[in-house]
Coordinates of C-alpha atoms in Angstrom, one line a residue:
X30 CA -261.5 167.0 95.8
X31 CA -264.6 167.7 98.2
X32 CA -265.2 166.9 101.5
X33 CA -266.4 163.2 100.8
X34 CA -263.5 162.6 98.8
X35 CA -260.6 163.7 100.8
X36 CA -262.5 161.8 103.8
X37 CA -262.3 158.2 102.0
X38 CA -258.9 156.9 100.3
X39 CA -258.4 153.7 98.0
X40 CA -255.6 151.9 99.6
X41 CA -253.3 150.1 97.4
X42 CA -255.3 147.2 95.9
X43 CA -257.8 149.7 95.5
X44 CA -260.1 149.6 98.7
X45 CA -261.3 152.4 100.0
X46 CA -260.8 153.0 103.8
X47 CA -261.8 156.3 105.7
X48 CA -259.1 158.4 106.5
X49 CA -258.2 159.0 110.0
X50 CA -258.6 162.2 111.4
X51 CA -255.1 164.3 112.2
X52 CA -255.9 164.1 116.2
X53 CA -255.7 159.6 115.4
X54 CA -252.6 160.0 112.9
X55 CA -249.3 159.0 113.9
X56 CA -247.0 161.7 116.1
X57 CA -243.2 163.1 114.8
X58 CA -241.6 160.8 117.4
X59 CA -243.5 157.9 115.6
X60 CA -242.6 158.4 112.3
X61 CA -238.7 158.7 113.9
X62 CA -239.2 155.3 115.3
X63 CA -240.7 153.6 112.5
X64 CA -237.6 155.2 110.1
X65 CA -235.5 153.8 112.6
X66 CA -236.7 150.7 113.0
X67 CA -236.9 150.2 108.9
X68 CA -233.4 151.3 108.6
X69 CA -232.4 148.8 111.3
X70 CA -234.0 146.0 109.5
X71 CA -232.5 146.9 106.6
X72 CA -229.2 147.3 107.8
X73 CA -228.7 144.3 110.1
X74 CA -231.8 142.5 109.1
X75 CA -229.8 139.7 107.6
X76 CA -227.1 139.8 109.8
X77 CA -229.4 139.1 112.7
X78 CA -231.2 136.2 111.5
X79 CA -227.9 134.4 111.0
X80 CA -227.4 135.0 114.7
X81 CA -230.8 133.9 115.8
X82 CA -230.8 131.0 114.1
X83 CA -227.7 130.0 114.8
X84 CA -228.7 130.7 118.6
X85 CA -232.2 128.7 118.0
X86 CA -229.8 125.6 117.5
X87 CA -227.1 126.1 120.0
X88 CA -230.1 126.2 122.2
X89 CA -230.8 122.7 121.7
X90 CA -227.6 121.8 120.3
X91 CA -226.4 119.2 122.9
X92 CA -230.0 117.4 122.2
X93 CA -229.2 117.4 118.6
X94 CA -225.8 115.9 119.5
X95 CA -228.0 113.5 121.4
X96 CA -229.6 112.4 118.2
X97 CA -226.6 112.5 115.6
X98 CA -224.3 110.5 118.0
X99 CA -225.7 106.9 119.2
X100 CA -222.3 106.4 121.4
X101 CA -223.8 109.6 123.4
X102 CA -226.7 107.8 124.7
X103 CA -226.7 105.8 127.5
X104 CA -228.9 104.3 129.8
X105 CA -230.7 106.5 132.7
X106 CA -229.1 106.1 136.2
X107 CA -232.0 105.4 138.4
X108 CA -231.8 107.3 141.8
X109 CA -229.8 105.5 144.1
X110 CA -228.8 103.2 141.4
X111 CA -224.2 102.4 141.4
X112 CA -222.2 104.8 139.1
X113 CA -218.9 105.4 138.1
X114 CA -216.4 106.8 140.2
X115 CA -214.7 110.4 138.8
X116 CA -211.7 108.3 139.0
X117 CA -212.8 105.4 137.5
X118 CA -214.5 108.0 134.4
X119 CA -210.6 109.4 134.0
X120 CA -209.1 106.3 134.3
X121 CA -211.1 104.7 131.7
X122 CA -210.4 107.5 128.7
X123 CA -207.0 107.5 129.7
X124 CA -206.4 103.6 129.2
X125 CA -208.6 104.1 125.8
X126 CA -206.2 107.1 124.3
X127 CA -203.1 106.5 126.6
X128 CA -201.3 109.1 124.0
X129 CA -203.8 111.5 124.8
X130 CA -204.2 114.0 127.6
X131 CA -207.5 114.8 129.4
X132 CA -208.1 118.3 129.8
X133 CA -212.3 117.9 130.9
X134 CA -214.8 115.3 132.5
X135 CA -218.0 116.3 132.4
X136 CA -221.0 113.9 133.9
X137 CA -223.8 113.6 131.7
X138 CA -225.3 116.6 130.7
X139 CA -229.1 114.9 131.6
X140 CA -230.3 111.7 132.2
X141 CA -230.1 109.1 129.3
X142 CA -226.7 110.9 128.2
X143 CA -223.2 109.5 128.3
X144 CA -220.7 111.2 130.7
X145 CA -217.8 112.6 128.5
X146 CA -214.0 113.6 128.6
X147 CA -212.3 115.9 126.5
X148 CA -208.8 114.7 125.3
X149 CA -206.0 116.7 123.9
X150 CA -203.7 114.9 121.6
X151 CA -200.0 115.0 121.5
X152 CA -200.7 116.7 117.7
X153 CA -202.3 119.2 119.4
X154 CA -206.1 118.0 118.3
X155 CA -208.8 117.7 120.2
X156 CA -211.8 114.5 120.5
X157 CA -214.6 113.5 122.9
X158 CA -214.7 110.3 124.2
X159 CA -218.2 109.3 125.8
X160 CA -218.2 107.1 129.0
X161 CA -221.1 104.7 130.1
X162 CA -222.0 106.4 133.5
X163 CA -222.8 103.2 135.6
X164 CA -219.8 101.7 135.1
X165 CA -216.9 104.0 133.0
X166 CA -217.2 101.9 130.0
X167 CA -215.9 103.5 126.7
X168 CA -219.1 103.9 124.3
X169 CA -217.4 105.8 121.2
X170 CA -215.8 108.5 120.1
X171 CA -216.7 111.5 118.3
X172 CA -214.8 114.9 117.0
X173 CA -214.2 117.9 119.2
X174 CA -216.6 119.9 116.7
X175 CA -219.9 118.5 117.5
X176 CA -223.1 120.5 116.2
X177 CA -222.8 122.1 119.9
X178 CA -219.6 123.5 119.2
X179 CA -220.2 124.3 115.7
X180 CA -223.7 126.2 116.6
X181 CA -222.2 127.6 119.6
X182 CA -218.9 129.2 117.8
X183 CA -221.0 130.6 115.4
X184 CA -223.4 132.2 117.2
X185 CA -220.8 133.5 119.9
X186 CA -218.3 134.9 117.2
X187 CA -219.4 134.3 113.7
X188 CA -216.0 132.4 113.6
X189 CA -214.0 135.5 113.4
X190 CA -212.0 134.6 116.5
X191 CA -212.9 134.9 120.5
X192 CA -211.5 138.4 120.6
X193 CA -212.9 140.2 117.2
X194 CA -215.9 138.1 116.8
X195 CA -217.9 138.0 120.1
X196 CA -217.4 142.4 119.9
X197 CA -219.0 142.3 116.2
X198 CA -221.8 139.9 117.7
X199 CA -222.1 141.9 120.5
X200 CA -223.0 145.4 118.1
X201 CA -226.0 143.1 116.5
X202 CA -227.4 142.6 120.1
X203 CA -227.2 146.5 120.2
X204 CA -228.9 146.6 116.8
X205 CA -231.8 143.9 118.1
X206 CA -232.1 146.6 121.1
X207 CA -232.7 149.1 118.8
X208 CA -234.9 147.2 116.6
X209 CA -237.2 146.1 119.3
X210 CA -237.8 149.7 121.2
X211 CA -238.2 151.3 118.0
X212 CA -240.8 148.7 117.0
X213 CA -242.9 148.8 120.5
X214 CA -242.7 152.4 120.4
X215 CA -244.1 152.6 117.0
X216 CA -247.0 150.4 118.4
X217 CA -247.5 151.6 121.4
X218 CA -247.0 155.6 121.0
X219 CA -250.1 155.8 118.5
X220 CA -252.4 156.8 121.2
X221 CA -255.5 157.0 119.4
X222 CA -258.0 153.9 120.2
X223 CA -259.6 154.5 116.7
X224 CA -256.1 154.3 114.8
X225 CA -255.7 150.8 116.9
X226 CA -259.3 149.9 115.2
X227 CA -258.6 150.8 112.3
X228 CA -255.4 148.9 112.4
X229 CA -256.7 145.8 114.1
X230 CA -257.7 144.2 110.8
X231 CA -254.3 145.0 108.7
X232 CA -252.5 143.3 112.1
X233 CA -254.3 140.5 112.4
X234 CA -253.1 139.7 108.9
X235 CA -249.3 141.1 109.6
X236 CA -247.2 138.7 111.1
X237 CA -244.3 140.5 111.4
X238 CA -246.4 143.2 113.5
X239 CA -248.2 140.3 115.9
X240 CA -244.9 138.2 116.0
X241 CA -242.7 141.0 116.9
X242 CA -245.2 141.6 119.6
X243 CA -245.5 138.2 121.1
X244 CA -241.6 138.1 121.0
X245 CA -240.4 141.9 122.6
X246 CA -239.9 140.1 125.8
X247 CA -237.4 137.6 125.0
X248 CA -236.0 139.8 122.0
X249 CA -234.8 142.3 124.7
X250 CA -233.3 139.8 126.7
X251 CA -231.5 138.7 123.6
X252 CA -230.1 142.0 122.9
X253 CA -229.5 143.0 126.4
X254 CA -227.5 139.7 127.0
X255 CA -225.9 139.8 123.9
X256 CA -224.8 143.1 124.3
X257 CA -223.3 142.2 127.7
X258 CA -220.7 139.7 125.9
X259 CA -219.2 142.6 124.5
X260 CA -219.2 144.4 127.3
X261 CA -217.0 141.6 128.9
X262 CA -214.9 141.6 126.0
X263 CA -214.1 145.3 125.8
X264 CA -213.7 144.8 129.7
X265 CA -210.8 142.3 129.2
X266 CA -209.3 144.7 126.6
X267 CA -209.2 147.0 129.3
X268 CA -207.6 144.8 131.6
X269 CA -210.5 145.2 133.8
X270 CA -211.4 141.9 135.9
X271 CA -215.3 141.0 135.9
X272 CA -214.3 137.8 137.6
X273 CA -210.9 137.2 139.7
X274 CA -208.5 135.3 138.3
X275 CA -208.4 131.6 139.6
X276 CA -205.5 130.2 142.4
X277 CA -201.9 130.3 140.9
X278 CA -199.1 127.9 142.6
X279 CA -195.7 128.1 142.4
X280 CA -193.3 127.2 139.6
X281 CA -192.6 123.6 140.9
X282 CA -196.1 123.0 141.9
X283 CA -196.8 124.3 138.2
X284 CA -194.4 121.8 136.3
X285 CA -195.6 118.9 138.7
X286 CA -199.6 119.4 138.1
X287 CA -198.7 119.7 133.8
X288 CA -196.6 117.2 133.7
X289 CA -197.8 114.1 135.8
X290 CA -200.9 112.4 135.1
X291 CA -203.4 112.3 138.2
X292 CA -203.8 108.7 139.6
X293 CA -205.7 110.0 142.8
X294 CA -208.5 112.0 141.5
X295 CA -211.3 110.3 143.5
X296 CA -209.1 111.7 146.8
X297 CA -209.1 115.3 145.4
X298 CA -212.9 114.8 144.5
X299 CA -213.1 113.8 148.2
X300 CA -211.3 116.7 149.4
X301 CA -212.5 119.1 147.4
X302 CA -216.4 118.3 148.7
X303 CA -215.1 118.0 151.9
X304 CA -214.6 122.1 151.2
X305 CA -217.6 122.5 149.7
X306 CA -220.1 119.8 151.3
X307 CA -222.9 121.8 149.3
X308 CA -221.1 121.4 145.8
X309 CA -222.9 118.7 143.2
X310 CA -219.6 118.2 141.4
X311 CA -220.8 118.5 137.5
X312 CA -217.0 118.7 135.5
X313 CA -213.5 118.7 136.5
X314 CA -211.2 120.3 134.6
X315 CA -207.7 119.0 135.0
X316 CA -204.1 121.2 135.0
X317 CA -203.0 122.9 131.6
X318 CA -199.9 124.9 131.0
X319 CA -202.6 128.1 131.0
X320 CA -204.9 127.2 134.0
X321 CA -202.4 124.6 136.2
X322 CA -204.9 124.1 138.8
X323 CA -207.7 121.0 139.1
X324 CA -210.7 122.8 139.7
X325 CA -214.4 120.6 140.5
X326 CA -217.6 122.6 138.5
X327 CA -221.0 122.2 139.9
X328 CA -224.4 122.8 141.3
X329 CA -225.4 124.4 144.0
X330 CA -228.9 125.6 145.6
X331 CA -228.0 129.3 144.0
X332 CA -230.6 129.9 141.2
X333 CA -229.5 131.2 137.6
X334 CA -225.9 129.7 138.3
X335 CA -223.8 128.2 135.4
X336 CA -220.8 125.6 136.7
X337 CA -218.5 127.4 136.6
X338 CA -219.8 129.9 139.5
X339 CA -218.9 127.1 142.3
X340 CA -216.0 125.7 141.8
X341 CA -213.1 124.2 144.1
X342 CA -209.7 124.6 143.3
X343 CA -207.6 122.2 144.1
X344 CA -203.2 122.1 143.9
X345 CA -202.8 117.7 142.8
X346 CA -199.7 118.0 143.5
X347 CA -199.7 119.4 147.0
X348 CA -203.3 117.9 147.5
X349 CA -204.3 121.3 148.9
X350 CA -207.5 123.3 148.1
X351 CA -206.3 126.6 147.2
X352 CA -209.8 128.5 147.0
X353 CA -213.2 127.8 146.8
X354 CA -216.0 129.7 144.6
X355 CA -219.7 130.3 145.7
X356 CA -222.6 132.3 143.6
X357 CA -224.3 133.1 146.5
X358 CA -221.6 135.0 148.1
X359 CA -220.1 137.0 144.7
X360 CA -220.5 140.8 144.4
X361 CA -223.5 141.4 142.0
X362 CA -220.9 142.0 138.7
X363 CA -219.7 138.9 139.1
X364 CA -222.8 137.1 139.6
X365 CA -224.4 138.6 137.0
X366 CA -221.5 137.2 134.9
X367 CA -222.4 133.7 135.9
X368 CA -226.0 134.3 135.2
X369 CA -226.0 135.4 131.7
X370 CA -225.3 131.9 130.0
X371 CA -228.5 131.0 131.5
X372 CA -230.7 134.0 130.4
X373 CA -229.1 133.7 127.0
X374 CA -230.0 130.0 126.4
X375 CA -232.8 129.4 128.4
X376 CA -230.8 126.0 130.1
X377 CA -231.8 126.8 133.8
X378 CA -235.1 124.5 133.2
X379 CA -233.4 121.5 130.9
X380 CA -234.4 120.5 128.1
X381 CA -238.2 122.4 128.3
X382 CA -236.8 125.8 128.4
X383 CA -234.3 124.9 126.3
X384 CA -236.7 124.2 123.6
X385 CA -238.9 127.7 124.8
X386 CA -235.6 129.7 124.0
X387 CA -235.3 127.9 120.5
X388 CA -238.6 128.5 119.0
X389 CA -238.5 131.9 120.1
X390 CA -235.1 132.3 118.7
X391 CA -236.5 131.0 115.5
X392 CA -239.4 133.6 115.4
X393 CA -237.1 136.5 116.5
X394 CA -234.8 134.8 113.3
X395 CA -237.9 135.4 110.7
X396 CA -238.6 138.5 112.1
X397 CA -235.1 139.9 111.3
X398 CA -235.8 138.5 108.0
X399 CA -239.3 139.3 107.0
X400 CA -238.3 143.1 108.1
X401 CA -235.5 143.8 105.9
X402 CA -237.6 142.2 103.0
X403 CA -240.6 144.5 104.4
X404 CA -238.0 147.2 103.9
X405 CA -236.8 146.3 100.7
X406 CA -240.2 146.4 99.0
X407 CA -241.5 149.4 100.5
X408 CA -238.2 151.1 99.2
X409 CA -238.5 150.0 95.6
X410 CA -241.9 150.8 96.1
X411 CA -241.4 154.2 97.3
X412 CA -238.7 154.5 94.1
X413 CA -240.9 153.1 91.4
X414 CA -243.7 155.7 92.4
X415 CA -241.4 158.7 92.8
X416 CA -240.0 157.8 89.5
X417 CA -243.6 157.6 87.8
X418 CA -244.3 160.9 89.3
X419 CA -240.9 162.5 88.0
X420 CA -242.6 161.4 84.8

């Protein structure tokens, strides 16, 4: 082959394209990444677009809930306009399922939602009842397993169980890590502006390439959130506390607060902001026999800041407030705890970001997929021609 030959190749639909010199070819370290990256996709490629997706919905999976179930809609509260007392919201689901216990209130999650409580059944069963906010009135009732919960468990665990499934989740986000570094350093370590010229053509036509750019940003805060779950999971297996524990009270102040209903929750409200002046109460969640404390979740000024960052805790019984929670004043672990729900699902911003975090969760979702298939034909590819050479 002369000179002109070897300097012009036919690509594989037969094209020719002039080769690059050695100075623009790929680098050792490049070729590593790439194998990396391939084998990544290979391996987890399927694995990960189950996540993502599943993610992409439980992003928006409270909206969807919005849509599925009319008794969840309710009329927007203008500002300033009369609502429901807390007290009037419990006293409400507990005249509609007097056999029934409420473990959660929860206002409405934005305007033109329904407030809700969370009711535990003397058969152990779980069901939502939704509350008109203005004035406590019953709208319906609808299972514990909404598409929230449903999109949520499997994302979070692939329903293998809180303590198995979030750890096995929580090696993908390691794998998306990987996936994503390799990938940007297979783009970015070719340093040759002629290779990215003679590229440019090929990637505006590869989507995978373009899409994996657009998404490296939010992919890596994926995987690094994702990965952290695990961490918090191997950290409780390890009897290490992230968070502290909430307020215990004693024995008799235990069996009183699980075993009487509250008829004075407006009062605790009371005291509890009296506490905590800054506190927009968003749940409640009343005594069990594992957590027998009353506890008020909310909103404060503190950015990045699920509910359950602020929180009063409160002793029914005693009508004491045994401790009081504020994200601005946590050690950075522990904040960072509270701020990774956010990250994760993009709901700092309502509904908006929420929908940001689920189309990219989508995109990262086909890119999983579209790389393992990527993989899969340049392996067969790669076997077909090795055996027609063997021939």
């Amino acid at each position: 082959m002369g000179p002109s030959s070897r300097a012009r190749m036919a690509n594989r639909h037969g094209v020719e394209r002039r080769a690059l010199p050695a100075r623009a070819r790929p680098r050792g370290g490049v070729k590593r990444a790439f194998r990396v990256h391939g084998a990544l996709g290979m391996t987890f490629g399927a694995a990960l677009f189950v996540i993502c997706a599943s993610g992409a919905l439980a992003a928006v999976s409270s909206d969807v809930d919005w849509l599925v179930h009319p008794a969840l809609r309710a009329p927007a509260l203008a500002d300033g306009a009369p609502r429901a007392s807390w007290g009037a919201l419990h006293a409400s689901a507990r005249a509609h399922a007097p056999d029934a216990r409420v473990i959660v209130l929860a206002a409405p999650l934005e305007p033109g939602f329904a407030a809700e409580a969370i009711v535990a059944r003397p058969d152990d069963t779980l069901a939502r009842i939704w509350l008109d906010p203005r004035d406590a009135r019953v709208r319906g009732e609808g299972p514990y397993l909404t598409v929230q919960r449903f999109a949520r468990d499997l994302h979070r665990s692939l329903f293998l169980g809180e303590n198995v499934g979030v750890f096995v989740v929580a090696l993908f986000g390691l794998a998306l890590l990987g996936s994503t570094a390799s990938g940007v350093l297979v783009v970015w370590r070719s340093r040759s502006r002629r290779l990215l010229r003679v590229a440019k053509e090929r990637a505006s036509k590869d989507l995978h390439r373009v899409g994996g750019l657009a998404l490296v940003a939010f992919a890596l805060l994926a995987g690094i959130t994702g990965t952290w779950y695990g961490v918090e999971r191997v950290a409780a297996w390890a009897d290490v506390e992230l968070t502290p524990a909430a307020p215990s009270i004693d024995e008799a102040g235990r069996a009183r607060a699980t075993s009487e209903p509250i008829a004075d929750l407006d009062t605790l409200v009371a005291l509890g902001r009296a506490a905590m002046p800054e506190l927009e109460v968003r749940a409640i969640a009343m005594p069990t026999e594992r957590r027998p404390v009353l506890s008020l979740l909310g909103e404060t000024d503190a950015l990045l800041a699920r509910d359950q960052a602020n929180q009063v805790f409160l002793d029914p019984g005693a009508r004491v407030v045994l401790g009081v929670w504020r994200a601005d004043a946590m050690p950075p672990i522990e904040r960072w705890v509270h701020t990774v729900d956010a990250l994760h699902f993009g709901s700092f911003g309502g509904l908006p970001t929420r929908a940001l975090w689920s189309a990219m969760a989508i995109g990262t979702a086909l890119l999983a997929l579209s790389g393992a298939w990527i993989r899969a034909r340049r392996s067969a590819r790669s076997s077909i021609e090795a055996q027609g050479g063997a021939a």
